[in-house]
Short mmCIF file of C-alpha atoms and ligand atoms in Angstrom, two decimals:
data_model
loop_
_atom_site.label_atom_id
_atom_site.label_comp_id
_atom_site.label_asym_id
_atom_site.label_seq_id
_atom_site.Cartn_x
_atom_site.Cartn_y
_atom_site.Cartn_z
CA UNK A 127 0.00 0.00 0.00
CA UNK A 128 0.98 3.85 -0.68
CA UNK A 129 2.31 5.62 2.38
CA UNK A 130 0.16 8.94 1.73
CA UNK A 131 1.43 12.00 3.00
CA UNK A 132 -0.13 15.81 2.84
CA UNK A 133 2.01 18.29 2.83
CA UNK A 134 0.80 21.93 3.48
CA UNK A 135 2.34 25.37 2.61
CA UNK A 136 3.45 22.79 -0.51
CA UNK A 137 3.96 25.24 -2.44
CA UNK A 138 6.45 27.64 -0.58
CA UNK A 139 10.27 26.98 -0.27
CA UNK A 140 10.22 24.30 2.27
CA UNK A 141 6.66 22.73 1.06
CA UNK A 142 8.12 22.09 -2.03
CA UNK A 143 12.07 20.40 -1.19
CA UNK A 144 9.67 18.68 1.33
CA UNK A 145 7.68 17.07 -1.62
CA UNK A 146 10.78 15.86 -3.65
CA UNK A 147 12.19 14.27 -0.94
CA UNK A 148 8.99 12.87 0.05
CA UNK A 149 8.56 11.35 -3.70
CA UNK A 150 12.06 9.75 -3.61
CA UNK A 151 10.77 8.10 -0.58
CA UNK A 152 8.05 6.25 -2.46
CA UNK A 153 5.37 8.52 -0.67
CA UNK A 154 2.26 9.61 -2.32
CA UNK A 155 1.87 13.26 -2.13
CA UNK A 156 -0.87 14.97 -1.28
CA UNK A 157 -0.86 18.74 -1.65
CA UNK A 158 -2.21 21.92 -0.04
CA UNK A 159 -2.12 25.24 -0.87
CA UNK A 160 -4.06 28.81 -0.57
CA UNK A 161 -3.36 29.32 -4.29
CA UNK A 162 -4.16 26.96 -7.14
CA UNK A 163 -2.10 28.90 -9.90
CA UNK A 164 1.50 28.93 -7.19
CA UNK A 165 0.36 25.00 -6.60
CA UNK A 166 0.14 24.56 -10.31
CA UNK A 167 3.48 26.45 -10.97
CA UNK A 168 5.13 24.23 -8.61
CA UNK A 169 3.88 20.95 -9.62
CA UNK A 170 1.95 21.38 -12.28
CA UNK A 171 -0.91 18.77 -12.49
CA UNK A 172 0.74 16.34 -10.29
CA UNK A 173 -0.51 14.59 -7.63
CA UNK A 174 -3.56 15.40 -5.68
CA UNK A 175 -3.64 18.85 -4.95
CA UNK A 176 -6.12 20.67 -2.97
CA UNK A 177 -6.72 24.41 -2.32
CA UNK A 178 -7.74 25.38 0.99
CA UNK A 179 -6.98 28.15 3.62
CA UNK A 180 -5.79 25.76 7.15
CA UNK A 181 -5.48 29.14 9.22
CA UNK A 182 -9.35 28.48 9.93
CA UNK A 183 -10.60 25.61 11.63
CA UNK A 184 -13.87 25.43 8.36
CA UNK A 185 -10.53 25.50 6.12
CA UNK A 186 -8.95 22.97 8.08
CA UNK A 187 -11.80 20.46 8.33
CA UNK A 188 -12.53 21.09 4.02
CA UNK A 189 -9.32 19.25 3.54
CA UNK A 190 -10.27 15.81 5.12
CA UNK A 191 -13.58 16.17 4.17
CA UNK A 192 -12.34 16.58 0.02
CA UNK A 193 -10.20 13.93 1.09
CA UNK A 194 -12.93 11.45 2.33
CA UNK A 195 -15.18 12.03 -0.64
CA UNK A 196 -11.72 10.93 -2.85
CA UNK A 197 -11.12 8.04 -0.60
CA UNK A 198 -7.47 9.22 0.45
CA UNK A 199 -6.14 8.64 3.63
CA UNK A 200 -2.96 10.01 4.57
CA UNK A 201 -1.20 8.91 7.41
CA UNK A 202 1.53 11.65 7.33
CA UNK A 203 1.19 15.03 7.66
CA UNK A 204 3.79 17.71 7.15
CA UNK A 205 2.90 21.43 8.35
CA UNK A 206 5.14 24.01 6.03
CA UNK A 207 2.65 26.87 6.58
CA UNK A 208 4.24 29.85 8.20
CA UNK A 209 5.37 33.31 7.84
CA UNK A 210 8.17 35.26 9.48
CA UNK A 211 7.17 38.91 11.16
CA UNK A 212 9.76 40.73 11.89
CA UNK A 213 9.94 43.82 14.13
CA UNK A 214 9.96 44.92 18.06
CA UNK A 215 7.27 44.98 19.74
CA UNK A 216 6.25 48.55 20.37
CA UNK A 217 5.79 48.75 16.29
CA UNK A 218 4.36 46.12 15.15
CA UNK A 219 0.73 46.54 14.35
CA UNK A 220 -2.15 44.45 15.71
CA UNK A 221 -3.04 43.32 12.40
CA UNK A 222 0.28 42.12 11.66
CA UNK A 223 0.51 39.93 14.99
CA UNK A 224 -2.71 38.46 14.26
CA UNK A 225 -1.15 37.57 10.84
CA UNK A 226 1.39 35.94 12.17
CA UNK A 227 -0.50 33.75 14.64
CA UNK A 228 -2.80 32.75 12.60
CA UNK A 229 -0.35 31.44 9.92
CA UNK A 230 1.99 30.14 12.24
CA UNK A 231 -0.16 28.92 15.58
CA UNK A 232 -3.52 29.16 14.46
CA UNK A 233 -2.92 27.10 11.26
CA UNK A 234 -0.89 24.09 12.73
CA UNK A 235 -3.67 23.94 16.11
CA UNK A 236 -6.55 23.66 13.23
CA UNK A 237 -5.09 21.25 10.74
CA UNK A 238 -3.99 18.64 13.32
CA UNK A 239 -7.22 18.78 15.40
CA UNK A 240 -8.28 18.09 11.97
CA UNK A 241 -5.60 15.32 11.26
CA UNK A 242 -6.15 13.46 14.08
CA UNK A 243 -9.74 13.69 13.75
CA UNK A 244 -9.16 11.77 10.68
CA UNK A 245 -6.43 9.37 11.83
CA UNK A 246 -9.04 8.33 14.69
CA UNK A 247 -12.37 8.05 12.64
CA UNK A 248 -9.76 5.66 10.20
CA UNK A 249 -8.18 4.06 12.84
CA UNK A 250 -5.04 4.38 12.06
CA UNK A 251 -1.54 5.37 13.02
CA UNK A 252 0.19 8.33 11.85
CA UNK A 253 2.78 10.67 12.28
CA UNK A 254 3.00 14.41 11.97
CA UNK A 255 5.64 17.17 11.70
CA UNK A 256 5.71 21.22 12.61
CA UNK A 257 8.26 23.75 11.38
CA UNK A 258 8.87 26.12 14.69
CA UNK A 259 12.33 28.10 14.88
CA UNK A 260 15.38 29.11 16.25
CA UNK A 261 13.39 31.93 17.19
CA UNK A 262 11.19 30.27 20.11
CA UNK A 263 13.66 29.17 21.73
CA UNK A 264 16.62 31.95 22.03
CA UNK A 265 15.96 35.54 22.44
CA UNK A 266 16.15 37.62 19.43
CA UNK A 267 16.27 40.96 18.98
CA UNK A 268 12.95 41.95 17.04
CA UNK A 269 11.24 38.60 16.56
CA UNK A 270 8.48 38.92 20.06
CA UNK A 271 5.74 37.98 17.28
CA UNK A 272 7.00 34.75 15.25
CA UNK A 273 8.67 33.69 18.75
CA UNK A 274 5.48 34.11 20.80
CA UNK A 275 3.56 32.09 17.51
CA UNK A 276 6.15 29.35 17.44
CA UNK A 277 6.69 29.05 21.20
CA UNK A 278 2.65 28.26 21.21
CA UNK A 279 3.39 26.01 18.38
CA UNK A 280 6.08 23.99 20.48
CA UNK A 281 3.72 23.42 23.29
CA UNK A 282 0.79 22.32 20.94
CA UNK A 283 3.33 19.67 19.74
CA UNK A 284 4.04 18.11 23.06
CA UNK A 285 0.53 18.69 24.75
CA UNK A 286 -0.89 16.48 21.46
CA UNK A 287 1.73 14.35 21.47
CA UNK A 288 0.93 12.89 24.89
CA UNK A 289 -2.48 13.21 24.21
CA UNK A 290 -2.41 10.74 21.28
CA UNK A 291 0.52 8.36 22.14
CA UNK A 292 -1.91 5.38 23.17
CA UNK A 293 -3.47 6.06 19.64
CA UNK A 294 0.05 5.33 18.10
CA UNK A 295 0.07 9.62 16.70
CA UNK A 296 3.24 11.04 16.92
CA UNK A 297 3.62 14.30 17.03
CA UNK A 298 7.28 16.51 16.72
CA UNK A 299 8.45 19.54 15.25
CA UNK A 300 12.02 20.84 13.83
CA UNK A 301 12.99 24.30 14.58
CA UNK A 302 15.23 25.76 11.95
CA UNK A 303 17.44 29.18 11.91
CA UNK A 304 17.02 31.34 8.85
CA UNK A 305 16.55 28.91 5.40
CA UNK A 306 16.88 30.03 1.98
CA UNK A 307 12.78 30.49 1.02
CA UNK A 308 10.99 33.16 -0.14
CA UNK A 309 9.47 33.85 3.46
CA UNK A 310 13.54 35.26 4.18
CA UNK A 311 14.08 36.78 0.94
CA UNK A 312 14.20 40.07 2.62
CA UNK A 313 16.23 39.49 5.37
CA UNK A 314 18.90 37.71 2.22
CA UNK A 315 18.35 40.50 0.01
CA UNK A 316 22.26 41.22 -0.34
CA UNK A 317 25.37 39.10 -0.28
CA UNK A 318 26.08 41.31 2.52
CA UNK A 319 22.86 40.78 4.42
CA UNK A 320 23.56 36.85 3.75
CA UNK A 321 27.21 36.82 4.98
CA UNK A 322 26.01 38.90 8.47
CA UNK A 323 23.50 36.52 8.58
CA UNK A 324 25.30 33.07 8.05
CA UNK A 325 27.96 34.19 10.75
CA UNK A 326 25.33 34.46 13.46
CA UNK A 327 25.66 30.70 13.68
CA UNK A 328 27.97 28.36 15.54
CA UNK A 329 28.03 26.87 12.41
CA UNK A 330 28.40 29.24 9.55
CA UNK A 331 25.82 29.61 7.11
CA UNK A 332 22.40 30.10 5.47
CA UNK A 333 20.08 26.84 6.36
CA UNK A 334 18.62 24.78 2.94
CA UNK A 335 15.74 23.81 2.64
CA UNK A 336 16.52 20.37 1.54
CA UNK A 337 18.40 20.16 4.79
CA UNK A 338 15.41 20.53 6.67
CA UNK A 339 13.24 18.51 4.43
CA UNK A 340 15.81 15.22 5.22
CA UNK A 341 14.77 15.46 8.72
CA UNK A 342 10.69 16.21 8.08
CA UNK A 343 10.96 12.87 6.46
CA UNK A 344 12.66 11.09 8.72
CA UNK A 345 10.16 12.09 11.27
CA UNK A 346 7.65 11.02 9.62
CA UNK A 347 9.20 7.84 8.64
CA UNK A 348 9.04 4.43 10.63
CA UNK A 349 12.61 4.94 11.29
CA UNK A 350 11.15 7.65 14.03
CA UNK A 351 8.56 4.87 15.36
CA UNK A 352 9.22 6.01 19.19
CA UNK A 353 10.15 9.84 18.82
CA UNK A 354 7.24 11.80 19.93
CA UNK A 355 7.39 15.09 21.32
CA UNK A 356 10.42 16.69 20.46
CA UNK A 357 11.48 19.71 18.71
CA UNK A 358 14.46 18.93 16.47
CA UNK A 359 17.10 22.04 16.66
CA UNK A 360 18.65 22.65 13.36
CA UNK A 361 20.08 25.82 13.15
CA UNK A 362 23.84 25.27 13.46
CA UNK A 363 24.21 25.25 17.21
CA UNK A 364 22.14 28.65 17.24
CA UNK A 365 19.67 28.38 20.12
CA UNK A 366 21.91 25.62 22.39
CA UNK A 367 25.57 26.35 22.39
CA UNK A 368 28.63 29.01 23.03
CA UNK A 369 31.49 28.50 21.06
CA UNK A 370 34.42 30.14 22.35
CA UNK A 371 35.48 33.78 21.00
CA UNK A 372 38.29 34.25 18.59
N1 NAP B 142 12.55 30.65 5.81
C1 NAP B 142 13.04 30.77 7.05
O1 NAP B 142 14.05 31.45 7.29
C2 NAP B 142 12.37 30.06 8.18
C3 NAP B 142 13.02 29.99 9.42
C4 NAP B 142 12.40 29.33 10.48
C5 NAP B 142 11.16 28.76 10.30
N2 NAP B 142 10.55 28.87 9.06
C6 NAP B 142 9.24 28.26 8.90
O2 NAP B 142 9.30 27.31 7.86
C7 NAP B 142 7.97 27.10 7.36
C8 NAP B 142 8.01 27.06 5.85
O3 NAP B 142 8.27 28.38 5.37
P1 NAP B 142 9.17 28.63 4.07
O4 NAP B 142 10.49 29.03 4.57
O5 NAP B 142 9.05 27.50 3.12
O6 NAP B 142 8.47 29.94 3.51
P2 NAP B 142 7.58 30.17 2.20
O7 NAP B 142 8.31 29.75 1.00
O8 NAP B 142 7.11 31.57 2.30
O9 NAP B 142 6.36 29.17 2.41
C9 NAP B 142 5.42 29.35 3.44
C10 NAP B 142 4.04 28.87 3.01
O10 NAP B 142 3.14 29.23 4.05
C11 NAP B 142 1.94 29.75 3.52
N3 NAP B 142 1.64 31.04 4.16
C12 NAP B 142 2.45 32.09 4.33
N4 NAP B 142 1.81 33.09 4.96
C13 NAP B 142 0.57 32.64 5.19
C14 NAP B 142 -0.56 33.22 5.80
N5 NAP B 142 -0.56 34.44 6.30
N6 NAP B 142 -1.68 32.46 5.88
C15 NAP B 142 -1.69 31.22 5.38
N7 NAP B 142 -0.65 30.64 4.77
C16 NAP B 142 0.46 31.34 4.69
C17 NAP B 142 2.13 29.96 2.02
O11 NAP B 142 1.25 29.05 1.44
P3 NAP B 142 0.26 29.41 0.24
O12 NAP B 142 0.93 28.90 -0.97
O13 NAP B 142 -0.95 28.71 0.64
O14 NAP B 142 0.12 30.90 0.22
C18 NAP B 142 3.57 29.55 1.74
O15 NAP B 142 3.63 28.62 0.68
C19 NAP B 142 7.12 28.20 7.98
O16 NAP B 142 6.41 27.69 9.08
C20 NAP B 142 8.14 29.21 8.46
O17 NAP B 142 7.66 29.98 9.56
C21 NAP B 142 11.13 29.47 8.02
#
């Protein structure tokens, strides 16, 4: 049988080195996306595609119910939706935080109430994955919003994770530093905006997405059978360790 997986966000940066690697693993893919035209230019007409908003729970919920009518049951589910809002506190405007909640907190709490409703009504086993961030775990200057949306995020991940364990759901997250994906293109805008930002790390550099994407899958995959839980650092030492000063 076809180990189905739906992928949302597919077709941003991340969504989309998610769904290669995903395909060389002998997944079936399907995907989710606000836009049918940016799904299309991704993938064309490949695999299932559906377009839906997840940041509401209705939105949410229209996804497994297209899915039921098709008769598709994925058992893997990778969250890729997100945005990064930048800027402190006192200036960013109410309608910009609310932005950023909803795509990054709001989103993930209404598509895996809506996963697991599905995984339960099945019964079946399944597996799902978050995208949090450096951010939500270290202090960083100008990032209160996205770290306050993916600090929420973290907890959902463990709080649902112990809630499902008996029903064989695992639930984990990785939290990247800054990738190279259209949602940083500003903050990468010039080779000298990408060299101050690749030495902020431990280890040097600008995260890929692909990089990221080879542990989403692993996560997913049976190879993770007993990892539930966690959120998986990957950020070149970012948020966890001091090298020395030279
Ligand atoms: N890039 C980074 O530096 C970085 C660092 C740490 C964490 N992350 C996280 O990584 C994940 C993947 O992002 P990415 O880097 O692949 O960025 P991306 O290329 O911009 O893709 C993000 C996707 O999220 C959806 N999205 C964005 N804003 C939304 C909103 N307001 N409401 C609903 N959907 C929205 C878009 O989907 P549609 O096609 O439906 O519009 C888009 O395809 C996100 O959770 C992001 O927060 C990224």
């Amino acid at each position: 049988m076809t180990k189905i997986a739906l992928i949302t966000g597919a077709s941003g940066g991340l969504g989309q080195a998610l769904a290669k690697k995903l395909l060389s693993e002998q997944w079936g893919l399907i995907l989710v996306g606000r836009d049918a035209a940016r799904l299309n230019a991704a993938y064309g007409v490949a695999h299932t595609q559906i377009v839906a908003d997840c940041t509401t729970a209705d939105g949410a919920k229209q996804i497994f119910e297209q899915l039921q009518s098709a008769n598709l049951a994925p058992t893997a589910l990778a969250h890729c939706v997100g945005n990064i809002k930048l800027g402190a506190l006192h200036r960013m405007q109410a309608a910009d935080f609310m932005d950023c909640m909803q795509a990054n907190l709001f989103s993930a709490f209404y598509t895996l109430a809506a996963f697991t409703q599905h995984l339960k009504q099945a019964q079946l086993a399944g597996s799902a994955v978050f995208v949090s961030s450096a951010a939500a775990q270290i202090g960083t200057p100008n990032h209160e919003a996205v770290a306050a949306a993916k600090a929420g995020l973290e907890g959902l991940v463990r709080s649902a994770a112990a809630t499902y364990a008996s029903a064989s759901i695992r639930v984990n997250a990785v939290a990247p530093g800054i990738l190279d994906t259209p949602a940083a293109a500003k903050l990468l805008s010039s080779e000298l905006m990408r060299e101050v930002a690749a030495k902020q790390y431990p280890i040097a550099g600008i995260g890929a997405p692909s990089e990221v994407a080879d542990l989403m899958v692993w996560l997913l995959s049976s190879a993770a059978a007993r990892v539930t839980g966690q959120v998986w650092s990957i950020d070149g030492g970012f948020a966890s360790i001091r090298p020395l000063v030279r």
